[in-house]
Tab-separated table of C-alpha atoms in Angstrom:
chain	number	residue	atom	x	y	z
N	298	MET	CA	191.633	227.830	-31.410
N	299	VAL	CA	194.161	227.191	-28.394
N	300	VAL	CA	194.081	229.378	-25.735
N	301	THR	CA	196.995	230.018	-23.741
N	302	GLN	CA	197.572	232.994	-22.538
N	303	GLU	CA	194.513	232.722	-20.481
N	304	ASN	CA	195.939	229.694	-18.744
N	305	VAL	CA	192.300	227.701	-19.268
N	306	ALA	CA	191.968	224.084	-19.147
N	307	VAL	CA	189.910	221.870	-21.367
N	308	ASN	CA	187.004	221.837	-18.315
N	309	GLY	CA	186.977	225.422	-18.285
N	310	SER	CA	188.986	225.320	-14.668
N	311	ARG	CA	192.024	227.891	-14.508
N	312	ARG	CA	195.563	226.275	-14.868
N	313	LEU	CA	198.155	226.712	-12.542
N	314	SER	CA	201.564	229.059	-13.963
N	315	PRO	CA	204.761	227.941	-13.677
N	316	GLN	CA	205.030	230.469	-10.831
N	317	GLU	CA	202.569	229.211	-8.525
N	318	ILE	CA	203.405	225.922	-9.413
N	319	ALA	CA	207.399	227.028	-8.259
N	320	ASP	CA	205.802	228.633	-5.382
N	321	VAL	CA	203.878	226.023	-4.268
N	322	LEU	CA	206.957	223.036	-4.322
N	323	ARG	CA	209.322	225.831	-2.788
N	324	ASP	CA	206.610	226.423	0.346
N	325	ARG	CA	207.258	222.423	0.485
N	326	ILE	CA	210.752	222.921	0.640
N	327	ARG	CA	210.393	225.595	3.749
N	328	ALA	CA	208.397	224.010	5.467
N	329	GLY	CA	210.462	220.622	5.351
N	330	ASP	CA	208.504	218.448	4.389
N	331	LEU	CA	211.041	218.026	1.324
N	332	LYS	CA	214.304	218.087	2.525
N	333	ALA	CA	217.734	218.510	0.958
N	334	GLY	CA	219.075	215.430	-0.488
N	335	ASP	CA	215.208	213.830	-1.447
N	336	ARG	CA	214.010	213.641	-4.986
N	337	LEU	CA	210.945	215.558	-6.201
N	338	PRO	CA	208.042	213.105	-7.897
N	339	THR	CA	208.833	212.772	-11.659
N	340	GLN	CA	207.418	215.106	-13.921
N	341	ALA	CA	204.485	213.130	-15.350
N	342	GLU	CA	203.965	212.886	-11.371
N	343	LEU	CA	203.840	216.386	-10.953
N	344	ALA	CA	201.752	217.497	-14.349
N	345	GLU	CA	198.975	214.798	-13.103
N	346	GLU	CA	198.973	216.427	-9.449
N	347	PHE	CA	198.824	220.235	-10.742
N	348	GLY	CA	196.771	219.235	-13.628
N	349	VAL	CA	199.032	220.284	-16.612
N	350	GLU	CA	201.760	219.828	-19.077
N	351	ARG	CA	205.047	218.407	-18.368
N	352	GLY	CA	205.913	221.395	-20.220
N	353	THR	CA	204.488	223.979	-17.255
N	354	VAL	CA	206.255	222.110	-14.834
N	355	ARG	CA	209.969	221.925	-16.884
N	356	GLN	CA	209.260	225.874	-16.128
N	357	ALA	CA	208.797	225.841	-12.931
N	358	LEU	CA	211.692	223.141	-12.164
N	359	ARG	CA	213.913	225.315	-14.254
N	360	ALA	CA	212.751	228.604	-11.466
N	361	LEU	CA	213.652	226.582	-8.602
N	362	GLN	CA	217.139	225.491	-10.274
N	363	ASP	CA	217.670	229.194	-10.795
N	364	ASP	CA	216.624	230.256	-6.986
N	365	GLY	CA	219.657	227.384	-6.018
N	366	LEU	CA	216.665	224.900	-4.288
N	367	LEU	CA	216.437	222.061	-7.413
N	368	SER	CA	220.042	219.487	-8.390
N	369	ASN	CA	219.885	217.030	-11.305
N	370	VAL	CA	217.962	218.813	-13.186
N	371	SER	CA	217.490	217.365	-16.253
N	372	LYS	CA	215.856	214.778	-18.659
N	373	GLY	CA	216.406	212.052	-16.608
N	374	SER	CA	215.395	211.015	-13.164
N	375	PRO	CA	214.175	213.366	-10.777
N	376	PRO	CA	215.858	216.410	-9.148
N	377	ARG	CA	216.714	216.288	-6.036
N	378	ILE	CA	216.495	219.445	-3.105
N	379	ALA	CA	219.748	221.005	-3.071
N	380	GLU	CA	221.415	221.219	-0.078
N	381	PRO	CA	221.561	224.606	1.462
N	382	PRO	CA	224.795	226.098	-0.079
N	383	ALA	CA	227.753	226.040	1.995
N	384	SER	CA	228.987	229.961	1.362
N	385	ALA	CA	230.930	232.458	3.722
N	386	GLY	CA	227.057	233.997	3.490
N	387	ASN	CA	226.074	231.374	5.944
N	388	GLU	CA	229.024	231.589	8.167
N	389	PRO	CA	228.678	234.243	11.293
N	390	GLN	CA	229.935	237.396	10.511
N	391	THR	CA	229.372	240.788	12.250
N	392	THR	CA	226.255	242.903	11.845
N	393	MET	CA	228.293	245.596	9.883
N	394	VAL	CA	229.600	243.010	7.523
N	395	GLY	CA	226.722	240.272	7.603
N	396	LEU	CA	223.750	242.488	6.957
N	397	ALA	CA	224.283	244.472	4.225
N	398	PRO	CA	223.923	241.127	1.475
N	399	ARG	CA	221.268	239.815	2.918
N	400	LEU	CA	218.948	242.425	2.969
N	401	ALA	CA	220.178	243.371	-0.870
N	402	ASP	CA	219.064	239.892	-1.661
N	403	ALA	CA	215.538	240.289	0.397
N	404	PHE	CA	215.282	243.680	-2.007
N	405	SER	CA	215.027	241.517	-4.822
N	406	ALA	CA	212.077	240.070	-4.558
N	407	PRO	CA	209.000	241.829	-5.947
N	408	HIS	CA	207.445	242.731	-2.629
N	409	VAL	CA	210.172	243.805	0.065
N	410	ARG	CA	209.662	243.334	4.083
N	411	VAL	CA	211.959	243.979	6.629
N	412	ASP	CA	210.804	244.091	10.349
N	413	ALA	CA	213.577	245.402	12.560
N	414	ALA	CA	213.759	245.088	16.348
N	415	CYS	CA	217.152	246.824	18.038
N	416	LEU	CA	218.141	249.886	20.145
N	417	THR	CA	219.220	252.158	17.745
N	418	ALA	CA	218.569	252.270	13.361
N	419	GLU	CA	222.289	252.239	13.104
N	420	THR	CA	223.555	249.018	11.213
N	421	LEU	CA	220.173	248.812	9.715
N	422	MET	CA	220.329	252.369	8.163
N	423	LEU	CA	223.810	252.207	7.087
N	424	ALA	CA	223.187	248.282	5.546
N	425	LEU	CA	220.340	249.717	3.243
N	426	GLY	CA	223.032	251.687	1.641
N	427	GLU	CA	223.157	248.780	-0.217
N	428	PRO	CA	219.695	247.615	-1.517
N	429	VAL	CA	219.170	251.382	-2.330
N	430	ARG	CA	222.275	251.579	-4.118
N	431	LEU	CA	221.119	248.846	-6.746
N	432	ILE	CA	218.010	250.263	-6.841
N	433	HIS	CA	219.316	254.025	-8.039
N	434	GLU	CA	221.715	251.341	-10.742
N	435	GLY	CA	219.373	249.604	-11.646
N	436	ARG	CA	219.758	246.330	-11.114
N	437	ILE	CA	217.410	245.332	-9.149
N	438	ARG	CA	213.627	246.943	-8.699
N	439	PRO	CA	211.257	245.593	-6.249
N	440	GLU	CA	207.480	246.999	-6.883
N	441	SER	CA	207.089	247.706	-2.957
N	442	ILE	CA	208.932	247.822	0.569
N	443	ASP	CA	207.461	247.832	3.694
N	444	VAL	CA	209.587	248.373	6.710
N	445	ARG	CA	208.397	248.162	9.699
N	446	ILE	CA	210.963	248.919	13.067
N	447	LEU	CA	210.708	248.793	16.766
N	448	LEU	CA	213.146	250.919	18.923
N	449	PRO	CA	212.781	251.777	22.560
N	450	SER	CA	210.579	254.954	24.025
N	451	ARG	CA	212.729	257.915	25.205
N	452	ASP	CA	210.375	257.362	28.335
N	453	ILE	CA	212.016	254.926	29.713
N	454	ASN	CA	215.100	254.318	32.118
N	455	LEU	CA	217.227	252.243	29.491
N	456	ALA	CA	219.270	248.951	30.812
N	457	PHE	CA	222.091	250.376	28.353
N	458	PRO	CA	223.889	252.802	27.698
N	459	VAL	CA	224.171	253.964	30.942
N	460	PRO	CA	226.366	256.282	33.030
N	461	VAL	CA	228.807	254.378	35.454
N	462	ASP	CA	227.783	255.898	38.431
N	463	GLY	CA	224.421	255.949	37.738
N	464	ARG	CA	221.387	258.077	36.393
N	465	GLY	CA	220.656	261.891	37.635
N	466	ASP	CA	218.459	264.481	37.300
N	467	ASP	CA	220.716	264.951	33.920
N	468	ASP	CA	221.089	262.411	32.060
N	469	PRO	CA	223.841	263.093	29.639
N	470	VAL	CA	224.375	259.240	27.877
N	471	HIS	CA	220.146	259.374	27.699
N	472	GLU	CA	220.468	262.163	25.492
N	473	ARG	CA	223.532	261.466	23.581
N	474	TRP	CA	221.654	257.942	22.481
N	475	LEU	CA	217.971	259.712	21.932
N	476	ALA	CA	220.114	262.041	19.799
N	477	GLN	CA	221.241	259.401	17.724
N	478	ARG	CA	218.280	257.159	17.540
N	479	ASN	CA	215.875	260.325	15.871
N	480	ALA	CA	218.723	261.343	14.094
N	481	GLN	CA	218.919	257.754	12.285
N	482	VAL	CA	215.106	257.322	11.994
N	483	HIS	CA	214.906	260.298	9.986
N	484	VAL	CA	217.837	259.371	7.456
N	485	LEU	CA	216.632	255.909	7.112
N	486	GLN	CA	212.936	257.075	6.406
N	487	HIS	CA	214.316	259.956	3.811
N	488	ASN	CA	216.258	257.137	1.877
N	489	LEU	CA	213.533	254.865	1.649
N	490	ARG	CA	210.890	257.211	0.756
N	491	ALA	CA	212.791	258.752	-1.817
N	492	LEU	CA	212.572	255.965	-3.378
N	493	ARG	CA	209.118	256.002	-4.192
N	494	SER	CA	209.671	259.898	-5.922
N	495	SER	CA	212.812	258.780	-8.120
N	496	HIS	CA	211.763	255.278	-9.346
N	497	GLY	CA	207.783	254.681	-8.543
N	498	ILE	CA	208.148	252.850	-5.709
N	499	ASP	CA	205.340	251.956	-3.498
N	500	VAL	CA	207.126	252.390	-0.056
N	501	ARG	CA	205.747	252.357	3.648
N	502	VAL	CA	208.089	253.346	6.681
N	503	ALA	CA	206.307	252.817	10.178
N	504	PHE	CA	207.797	252.830	13.722
N	505	ARG	CA	206.881	251.840	16.952
N	506	ALA	CA	208.307	252.274	20.404
N	507	LEU	CA	209.258	249.594	23.160
N	508	PRO	CA	209.065	249.766	27.019
N	509	PHE	CA	212.040	248.169	27.231
N	510	THR	CA	215.686	247.982	26.431
N	511	PRO	CA	215.766	244.672	23.485
N	512	PRO	CA	218.255	242.597	24.802
N	513	ILE	CA	219.257	241.313	20.896
N	514	LYS	CA	218.705	243.025	17.302
N	515	LEU	CA	216.661	240.981	15.191
N	516	TYR	CA	215.784	241.530	11.531
N	517	LEU	CA	213.480	239.456	9.374
N	518	LEU	CA	213.186	239.575	5.549
N	519	ASN	CA	210.328	238.497	3.664
N	520	GLY	CA	208.884	236.294	6.115
N	521	VAL	CA	211.381	233.818	5.082
N	522	GLU	CA	215.273	234.552	6.562
N	523	ALA	CA	215.380	235.464	10.548
N	524	LEU	CA	218.993	237.226	11.740
N	525	ILE	CA	219.393	237.525	15.001
N	526	ALA	CA	222.602	238.752	17.032
N	527	TYR	CA	223.548	239.313	20.813
N	528	TYR	CA	224.288	243.016	22.372
N	529	MET	CA	226.754	242.614	23.853
N	530	VAL	CA	227.274	245.547	27.002
N	531	THR	CA	230.556	246.861	27.842
N	532	ARG	CA	232.337	249.885	29.966
N	533	ARG	CA	233.798	252.574	27.474
N	534	GLU	CA	234.320	256.464	27.215
N	535	GLU	CA	233.090	258.880	24.897
N	536	GLU	CA	233.868	262.397	24.817
N	537	MET	CA	230.924	264.792	24.320
N	538	ALA	CA	231.060	268.859	24.696
N	539	ASP	CA	234.596	268.384	26.966
N	540	VAL	CA	233.062	265.990	29.136
N	541	THR	CA	234.321	261.944	28.822
N	542	LEU	CA	230.684	259.826	29.660
N	543	ASP	CA	231.923	256.623	31.509
N	544	MET	CA	228.928	254.041	29.896
N	545	TYR	CA	228.283	250.641	29.709
N	546	ASP	CA	227.327	250.689	26.541
N	547	ALA	CA	226.859	248.029	23.669
N	548	LEU	CA	228.421	248.042	20.631
N	549	GLY	CA	226.076	246.054	17.872
N	550	SER	CA	227.789	246.755	14.761
N	551	ASP	CA	230.112	243.821	15.729
N	552	SER	CA	228.155	241.646	17.235
N	553	LEU	CA	227.988	238.242	15.470
N	554	LEU	CA	224.904	237.721	13.284
N	555	PHE	CA	223.405	234.291	13.204
N	556	SER	CA	221.137	233.456	10.032
N	557	PHE	CA	217.909	231.080	10.424
N	558	GLU	CA	216.282	230.509	6.429
N	559	LYS	CA	213.041	228.514	6.474
N	560	ARG	CA	214.308	226.369	3.508
N	561	THR	CA	217.572	224.946	5.469
N	562	GLY	CA	215.176	222.668	7.568
N	563	GLN	CA	211.822	222.230	10.490
N	564	ARG	CA	213.639	223.345	13.205
N	565	ASP	CA	215.050	227.357	11.272
N	566	ALA	CA	211.711	227.058	9.856
N	567	ALA	CA	210.136	226.896	13.105
N	568	PHE	CA	212.550	229.981	14.524
N	569	VAL	CA	211.954	231.610	11.021
N	570	GLU	CA	207.830	231.703	12.328
N	571	GLN	CA	207.676	231.833	15.605
N	572	SER	CA	210.588	235.412	15.344
N	573	GLN	CA	208.219	237.016	13.073
N	574	LYS	CA	205.221	235.930	15.605
N	575	TRP	CA	206.892	237.681	18.685
N	576	PHE	CA	207.918	239.919	16.135
N	577	ASP	CA	203.814	240.600	15.066
N	578	ALA	CA	202.485	240.887	18.526
N	579	LEU	CA	204.710	243.451	19.861
N	580	TRP	CA	204.012	245.393	16.875
N	581	GLU	CA	199.840	245.140	17.731
N	582	THR	CA	200.146	244.964	21.367
N	583	ILE	CA	202.015	247.136	24.023
N	584	THR	CA	204.248	249.328	21.901
N	585	THR	CA	203.288	253.004	21.174
N	586	ASP	CA	203.955	255.504	18.403
N	587	LEU	CA	206.941	256.660	18.243
N	588	THR	CA	207.803	260.083	19.398
N	589	LEU	CA	210.622	261.463	17.572
N	590	SER	CA	210.857	265.570	19.266
């Protein structure tokens, strides 16, 4: 009798599955060990390396091809590592335009991890509407969603937004920012946690308070992509309760969003890894519990 479901080799050791082989090769591509245009080893060489049949290797290669990582997958010569797609998604776009499709792609993974550091949660809150909609439509179905967000503490003197004439004992600009931050956090939490009851998805949402004003907004998606945009400070006016607020503020939704992906080479891979380390260090050290009251 041939044992197939347990995927056991003749010597009793467990053989790697096609998905596990694909994951190993995917990691080599993302780390830059295999670069765009390089040929993979032959199917026979890969089968020998991983101790599996050629059919298992072919399934792994098809999975990588479906992910857009390989080209020229055929029975002839070994496939090549595909060039990064020259699509509009790789060109800088405004944060409001560029973030939603990136999040939708990230949410197609079985286990979703999103880390964000920003001044407010407005752009992230709005952009998450796209993957949430796709989940409700049944087009994607992650098993788990883990979101961590760093936002400025309510107790610090923000660099921006600030009144042009300086702060006084009463700072309506700060109170306006705080009210917006808290409202956006509540909406974001509600929309994500509702997926737990509606679709049985394991959802975790956590917030920490930064002791400084972030000069950039950073989004880290599944540990493989980093998106960064600069806050451009400008002077503007806004009506609030019959009072005109003259302030220095940053309109982050209009900032250009730059993408760095591990799969595109060593430089981008290093940027993603360092950005993740930077975020993790802040989360675990100098940040505090976020106070919404």
